[in-house]
């Protein structure tokens, strides 16, 4: 869109309009959409909120894990089990894959998911923690340097997984759709 005398909307606005228009064309309401709001994603969300809706889920990879419990079989809080928010987001996908609830991922996403290294340490005290371990994923900067590219597909999968968990109650180990929806 030309604003005046050859000027066009800034790239962020163009991308936000494309995202909005694509979602609308697929019948996806804002509440069912999510974006990575880490770094440059924060102002991108601001533009989307202005152009479309503030109901889009912001998923940040920085900071602390949530207080949400890990799964139906691991009752510890995510804050106990994972060292940071990025670890929680990535391990949520792993837990769902192991439970057979996440299927059909591409070979490329699978390669990114398995390329990230992790370590463990003793978990902080938690009455529900039977494992006693806290997971720590390799920092993204180190992973990128080691494998030669950013794990964008796996990050996108983590954002969509978080949308399903946050907005629709998906939890590793819950096989009954009625339990997820609260019915």
PDB file of C-alpha atoms in Angstrom:
ATOM      1  CA  UNK A   1       0.000   0.000   0.000  1.00  0.00           C
ATOM      2  CA  UNK A   2       1.447   3.371  -1.013  1.00  0.00           C
ATOM      3  CA  UNK A   3       1.110   5.982   1.710  1.00  0.00           C
ATOM      4  CA  UNK A   4       2.331   9.030  -0.191  1.00  0.00           C
ATOM      5  CA  UNK A   5       4.852   9.847  -2.880  1.00  0.00           C
ATOM      6  CA  UNK A   6       6.268   6.318  -3.187  1.00  0.00           C
ATOM      7  CA  UNK A   7       6.331   5.554   0.567  1.00  0.00           C
ATOM      8  CA  UNK A   8       4.851   2.216   1.576  1.00  0.00           C
ATOM      9  CA  UNK A   9       3.831   0.744   4.898  1.00  0.00           C
ATOM     10  CA  UNK A  10       6.799  -0.384   6.970  1.00  0.00           C
ATOM     11  CA  UNK A  11       7.666  -4.076   6.614  1.00  0.00           C
ATOM     12  CA  UNK A  12       6.260  -4.904  10.068  1.00  0.00           C
ATOM     13  CA  UNK A  13       2.855  -3.536   9.080  1.00  0.00           C
ATOM     14  CA  UNK A  14       2.934  -5.422   5.786  1.00  0.00           C
ATOM     15  CA  UNK A  15       3.761  -8.687   7.570  1.00  0.00           C
ATOM     16  CA  UNK A  16       1.058  -8.082  10.186  1.00  0.00           C
ATOM     17  CA  UNK A  17      -1.516  -7.423   7.463  1.00  0.00           C
ATOM     18  CA  UNK A  18      -0.455 -10.609   5.653  1.00  0.00           C
ATOM     19  CA  UNK A  19      -0.711 -12.638   8.870  1.00  0.00           C
ATOM     20  CA  UNK A  20      -4.143 -11.171   9.659  1.00  0.00           C
ATOM     21  CA  UNK A  21      -5.422 -11.661   6.111  1.00  0.00           C
ATOM     22  CA  UNK A  22      -4.136 -15.251   5.934  1.00  0.00           C
ATOM     23  CA  UNK A  23      -5.807 -16.113   9.272  1.00  0.00           C
ATOM     24  CA  UNK A  24      -9.068 -14.527   8.147  1.00  0.00           C
ATOM     25  CA  UNK A  25      -8.944 -16.414   4.829  1.00  0.00           C
ATOM     26  CA  UNK A  26      -8.575 -19.691   6.757  1.00  0.00           C
ATOM     27  CA  UNK A  27     -11.340 -18.815   9.237  1.00  0.00           C
ATOM     28  CA  UNK A  28      -8.947 -18.485  12.167  1.00  0.00           C
ATOM     29  CA  UNK A  29     -10.197 -15.980  14.755  1.00  0.00           C
ATOM     30  CA  UNK A  30      -7.641 -13.938  16.727  1.00  0.00           C
ATOM     31  CA  UNK A  31      -8.219 -16.021  19.879  1.00  0.00           C
ATOM     32  CA  UNK A  32      -6.996 -19.081  17.957  1.00  0.00           C
ATOM     33  CA  UNK A  33      -3.819 -17.364  16.703  1.00  0.00           C
ATOM     34  CA  UNK A  34      -0.447 -17.050  18.436  1.00  0.00           C
ATOM     35  CA  UNK A  35       2.891 -15.441  17.713  1.00  0.00           C
ATOM     36  CA  UNK A  36       6.412 -15.538  19.126  1.00  0.00           C
ATOM     37  CA  UNK A  37       6.587 -12.278  21.048  1.00  0.00           C
ATOM     38  CA  UNK A  38      10.280 -12.613  21.898  1.00  0.00           C
ATOM     39  CA  UNK A  39      12.595  -9.792  20.770  1.00  0.00           C
ATOM     40  CA  UNK A  40      11.197  -8.285  17.566  1.00  0.00           C
ATOM     41  CA  UNK A  41       7.981 -10.234  18.114  1.00  0.00           C
ATOM     42  CA  UNK A  42       6.914  -7.826  20.872  1.00  0.00           C
ATOM     43  CA  UNK A  43       6.470  -4.799  18.591  1.00  0.00           C
ATOM     44  CA  UNK A  44       5.046  -7.118  15.919  1.00  0.00           C
ATOM     45  CA  UNK A  45       2.329  -8.173  18.385  1.00  0.00           C
ATOM     46  CA  UNK A  46       1.660  -4.498  19.121  1.00  0.00           C
ATOM     47  CA  UNK A  47       1.083  -3.853  15.408  1.00  0.00           C
ATOM     48  CA  UNK A  48      -1.147  -6.936  15.106  1.00  0.00           C
ATOM     49  CA  UNK A  49      -3.137  -5.846  18.146  1.00  0.00           C
ATOM     50  CA  UNK A  50      -3.729  -2.450  16.548  1.00  0.00           C
ATOM     51  CA  UNK A  51      -4.487  -3.779  13.037  1.00  0.00           C
ATOM     52  CA  UNK A  52      -6.539  -6.794  14.083  1.00  0.00           C
ATOM     53  CA  UNK A  53      -6.966  -7.816  17.741  1.00  0.00           C
ATOM     54  CA  UNK A  54      -5.285  -7.990  21.124  1.00  0.00           C
ATOM     55  CA  UNK A  55      -6.716 -11.506  21.592  1.00  0.00           C
ATOM     56  CA  UNK A  56      -3.760 -13.079  19.747  1.00  0.00           C
ATOM     57  CA  UNK A  57      -1.689 -15.156  22.177  1.00  0.00           C
ATOM     58  CA  UNK A  58       1.755 -13.727  22.890  1.00  0.00           C
ATOM     59  CA  UNK A  59       4.269 -16.527  23.431  1.00  0.00           C
ATOM     60  CA  UNK A  60       7.605 -15.358  24.796  1.00  0.00           C
ATOM     61  CA  UNK A  61      10.619 -17.659  25.041  1.00  0.00           C
ATOM     62  CA  UNK A  62      12.338 -15.529  27.689  1.00  0.00           C
ATOM     63  CA  UNK A  63      11.860 -15.454  31.422  1.00  0.00           C
ATOM     64  CA  UNK A  64      10.634 -17.995  33.911  1.00  0.00           C
ATOM     65  CA  UNK A  65       8.439 -21.036  33.344  1.00  0.00           C
ATOM     66  CA  UNK A  66       4.790 -20.871  34.336  1.00  0.00           C
ATOM     67  CA  UNK A  67       3.282 -22.403  37.478  1.00  0.00           C
ATOM     68  CA  UNK A  68       1.243 -24.833  35.348  1.00  0.00           C
ATOM     69  CA  UNK A  69       1.807 -28.510  36.147  1.00  0.00           C
ATOM     70  CA  UNK A  70       3.922 -30.419  33.641  1.00  0.00           C
ATOM     71  CA  UNK A  71       1.497 -33.194  32.659  1.00  0.00           C
ATOM     72  CA  UNK A  72      -1.034 -35.705  33.899  1.00  0.00           C
ATOM     73  CA  UNK A  73       1.801 -38.061  34.854  1.00  0.00           C
ATOM     74  CA  UNK A  74       4.272 -35.441  36.140  1.00  0.00           C
ATOM     75  CA  UNK A  75       2.422 -33.323  38.680  1.00  0.00           C
ATOM     76  CA  UNK A  76       5.390 -31.008  39.368  1.00  0.00           C
ATOM     77  CA  UNK A  77       5.068 -27.382  38.331  1.00  0.00           C
ATOM     78  CA  UNK A  78       6.810 -26.226  35.179  1.00  0.00           C
ATOM     79  CA  UNK A  79       8.809 -23.842  37.418  1.00  0.00           C
ATOM     80  CA  UNK A  80      10.213 -26.883  39.203  1.00  0.00           C
ATOM     81  CA  UNK A  81      10.814 -29.063  36.149  1.00  0.00           C
ATOM     82  CA  UNK A  82      12.230 -26.487  33.671  1.00  0.00           C
ATOM     83  CA  UNK A  83      15.014 -23.967  34.118  1.00  0.00           C
ATOM     84  CA  UNK A  84      13.399 -21.274  31.957  1.00  0.00           C
ATOM     85  CA  UNK A  85      10.474 -20.542  29.668  1.00  0.00           C
ATOM     86  CA  UNK A  86      12.251 -21.724  26.491  1.00  0.00           C
ATOM     87  CA  UNK A  87      12.893 -25.101  28.104  1.00  0.00           C
ATOM     88  CA  UNK A  88       9.236 -25.354  29.125  1.00  0.00           C
ATOM     89  CA  UNK A  89       8.035 -24.538  25.604  1.00  0.00           C
ATOM     90  CA  UNK A  90      10.344 -27.057  23.924  1.00  0.00           C
ATOM     91  CA  UNK A  91       9.750 -29.836  26.472  1.00  0.00           C
ATOM     92  CA  UNK A  92       5.985 -29.389  26.171  1.00  0.00           C
ATOM     93  CA  UNK A  93       6.333 -30.589  22.580  1.00  0.00           C
ATOM     94  CA  UNK A  94       8.547 -33.499  23.642  1.00  0.00           C
ATOM     95  CA  UNK A  95       6.030 -34.564  26.319  1.00  0.00           C
ATOM     96  CA  UNK A  96       3.175 -34.448  23.792  1.00  0.00           C
ATOM     97  CA  UNK A  97       5.204 -36.432  21.252  1.00  0.00           C
ATOM     98  CA  UNK A  98       5.990 -39.083  23.865  1.00  0.00           C
ATOM     99  CA  UNK A  99       2.298 -39.260  24.835  1.00  0.00           C
ATOM    100  CA  UNK A 100       1.340 -39.759  21.169  1.00  0.00           C
ATOM    101  CA  UNK A 101      -0.677 -36.523  21.172  1.00  0.00           C
ATOM    102  CA  UNK A 102       1.518 -34.590  18.760  1.00  0.00           C
ATOM    103  CA  UNK A 103       1.920 -36.290  15.407  1.00  0.00           C
ATOM    104  CA  UNK A 104       2.767 -35.563  11.809  1.00  0.00           C
ATOM    105  CA  UNK A 105       5.678 -33.220  12.369  1.00  0.00           C
ATOM    106  CA  UNK A 106       8.007 -32.759   9.440  1.00  0.00           C
ATOM    107  CA  UNK A 107      11.405 -34.402   9.161  1.00  0.00           C
ATOM    108  CA  UNK A 108      12.988 -30.923   9.335  1.00  0.00           C
ATOM    109  CA  UNK A 109      11.177 -30.050  12.578  1.00  0.00           C
ATOM    110  CA  UNK A 110      12.106 -33.419  14.041  1.00  0.00           C
ATOM    111  CA  UNK A 111      15.767 -32.772  13.203  1.00  0.00           C
ATOM    112  CA  UNK A 112      15.647 -29.385  14.933  1.00  0.00           C
ATOM    113  CA  UNK A 113      13.940 -30.828  18.006  1.00  0.00           C
ATOM    114  CA  UNK A 114      16.499 -33.595  18.379  1.00  0.00           C
ATOM    115  CA  UNK A 115      19.483 -31.330  17.643  1.00  0.00           C
ATOM    116  CA  UNK A 116      19.037 -29.202  20.739  1.00  0.00           C
ATOM    117  CA  UNK A 117      21.165 -30.370  23.636  1.00  0.00           C
ATOM    118  CA  UNK A 118      20.012 -30.421  27.219  1.00  0.00           C
ATOM    119  CA  UNK A 119      21.328 -31.047  30.686  1.00  0.00           C
ATOM    120  CA  UNK A 120      19.722 -31.683  34.044  1.00  0.00           C
ATOM    121  CA  UNK A 121      20.305 -30.543  37.575  1.00  0.00           C
ATOM    122  CA  UNK A 122      18.642 -31.159  40.905  1.00  0.00           C
ATOM    123  CA  UNK A 123      15.193 -29.576  40.915  1.00  0.00           C
ATOM    124  CA  UNK A 124      14.089 -27.095  43.555  1.00  0.00           C
ATOM    125  CA  UNK A 125      11.805 -28.579  46.248  1.00  0.00           C
ATOM    126  CA  UNK A 126       8.245 -29.306  45.085  1.00  0.00           C
ATOM    127  CA  UNK A 127       5.796 -31.562  46.963  1.00  0.00           C
ATOM    128  CA  UNK A 128       4.502 -32.972  43.652  1.00  0.00           C
ATOM    129  CA  UNK A 129       7.958 -33.687  42.178  1.00  0.00           C
ATOM    130  CA  UNK A 130       8.735 -37.396  41.971  1.00  0.00           C
ATOM    131  CA  UNK A 131      11.574 -37.042  39.450  1.00  0.00           C
ATOM    132  CA  UNK A 132      13.775 -34.564  41.297  1.00  0.00           C
ATOM    133  CA  UNK A 133      15.295 -33.189  38.072  1.00  0.00           C
ATOM    134  CA  UNK A 134      15.161 -29.862  36.310  1.00  0.00           C
ATOM    135  CA  UNK A 135      15.780 -29.708  32.550  1.00  0.00           C
ATOM    136  CA  UNK A 136      17.924 -27.032  30.931  1.00  0.00           C
ATOM    137  CA  UNK A 137      18.031 -26.683  27.147  1.00  0.00           C
ATOM    138  CA  UNK A 138      21.035 -25.362  25.306  1.00  0.00           C
ATOM    139  CA  UNK A 139      20.835 -21.587  24.733  1.00  0.00           C
ATOM    140  CA  UNK A 140      19.550 -20.791  21.246  1.00  0.00           C
ATOM    141  CA  UNK A 141      22.655 -18.749  20.427  1.00  0.00           C
ATOM    142  CA  UNK A 142      24.883 -21.777  21.126  1.00  0.00           C
ATOM    143  CA  UNK A 143      22.607 -24.116  19.170  1.00  0.00           C
ATOM    144  CA  UNK A 144      22.580 -21.775  16.163  1.00  0.00           C
ATOM    145  CA  UNK A 145      26.379 -21.568  16.202  1.00  0.00           C
ATOM    146  CA  UNK A 146      26.672 -25.359  16.450  1.00  0.00           C
ATOM    147  CA  UNK A 147      24.111 -26.375  13.791  1.00  0.00           C
ATOM    148  CA  UNK A 148      24.484 -23.351  11.508  1.00  0.00           C
ATOM    149  CA  UNK A 149      20.899 -22.061  11.570  1.00  0.00           C
ATOM    150  CA  UNK A 150      18.075 -21.003  13.832  1.00  0.00           C
ATOM    151  CA  UNK A 151      15.585 -23.731  14.851  1.00  0.00           C
ATOM    152  CA  UNK A 152      12.668 -21.739  13.452  1.00  0.00           C
ATOM    153  CA  UNK A 153      10.436 -24.728  12.673  1.00  0.00           C
ATOM    154  CA  UNK A 154      10.730 -26.132  16.188  1.00  0.00           C
ATOM    155  CA  UNK A 155      10.138 -22.663  17.663  1.00  0.00           C
ATOM    156  CA  UNK A 156       6.999 -22.319  15.524  1.00  0.00           C
ATOM    157  CA  UNK A 157       5.879 -25.730  16.746  1.00  0.00           C
ATOM    158  CA  UNK A 158       6.446 -24.608  20.328  1.00  0.00           C
ATOM    159  CA  UNK A 159       4.294 -21.510  19.752  1.00  0.00           C
ATOM    160  CA  UNK A 160       1.441 -23.605  18.317  1.00  0.00           C
ATOM    161  CA  UNK A 161       1.799 -26.165  21.095  1.00  0.00           C
ATOM    162  CA  UNK A 162       1.551 -23.399  23.687  1.00  0.00           C
ATOM    163  CA  UNK A 163      -1.594 -22.116  21.965  1.00  0.00           C
ATOM    164  CA  UNK A 164      -3.184 -25.573  22.269  1.00  0.00           C
ATOM    165  CA  UNK A 165      -2.129 -25.849  25.926  1.00  0.00           C
ATOM    166  CA  UNK A 166      -3.045 -22.313  26.985  1.00  0.00           C
ATOM    167  CA  UNK A 167      -6.265 -21.795  25.051  1.00  0.00           C
ATOM    168  CA  UNK A 168      -7.649 -25.318  24.732  1.00  0.00           C
ATOM    169  CA  UNK A 169      -6.327 -27.197  27.773  1.00  0.00           C
ATOM    170  CA  UNK A 170      -4.126 -29.704  25.954  1.00  0.00           C
ATOM    171  CA  UNK A 171      -1.994 -31.568  28.481  1.00  0.00           C
ATOM    172  CA  UNK A 172       0.375 -34.498  27.973  1.00  0.00           C
ATOM    173  CA  UNK A 173      -1.357 -37.652  29.060  1.00  0.00           C
ATOM    174  CA  UNK A 174      -4.935 -36.394  28.596  1.00  0.00           C
ATOM    175  CA  UNK A 175      -6.412 -38.638  25.949  1.00  0.00           C
ATOM    176  CA  UNK A 176     -10.091 -37.749  26.387  1.00  0.00           C
ATOM    177  CA  UNK A 177     -11.031 -34.660  24.345  1.00  0.00           C
ATOM    178  CA  UNK A 178     -13.945 -34.017  26.727  1.00  0.00           C
ATOM    179  CA  UNK A 179     -11.530 -33.604  29.642  1.00  0.00           C
ATOM    180  CA  UNK A 180      -9.527 -31.052  27.620  1.00  0.00           C
ATOM    181  CA  UNK A 181     -12.550 -28.944  26.818  1.00  0.00           C
ATOM    182  CA  UNK A 182     -13.891 -29.092  30.360  1.00  0.00           C
ATOM    183  CA  UNK A 183     -17.042 -31.001  29.298  1.00  0.00           C
TER     184      UNK A 183
END
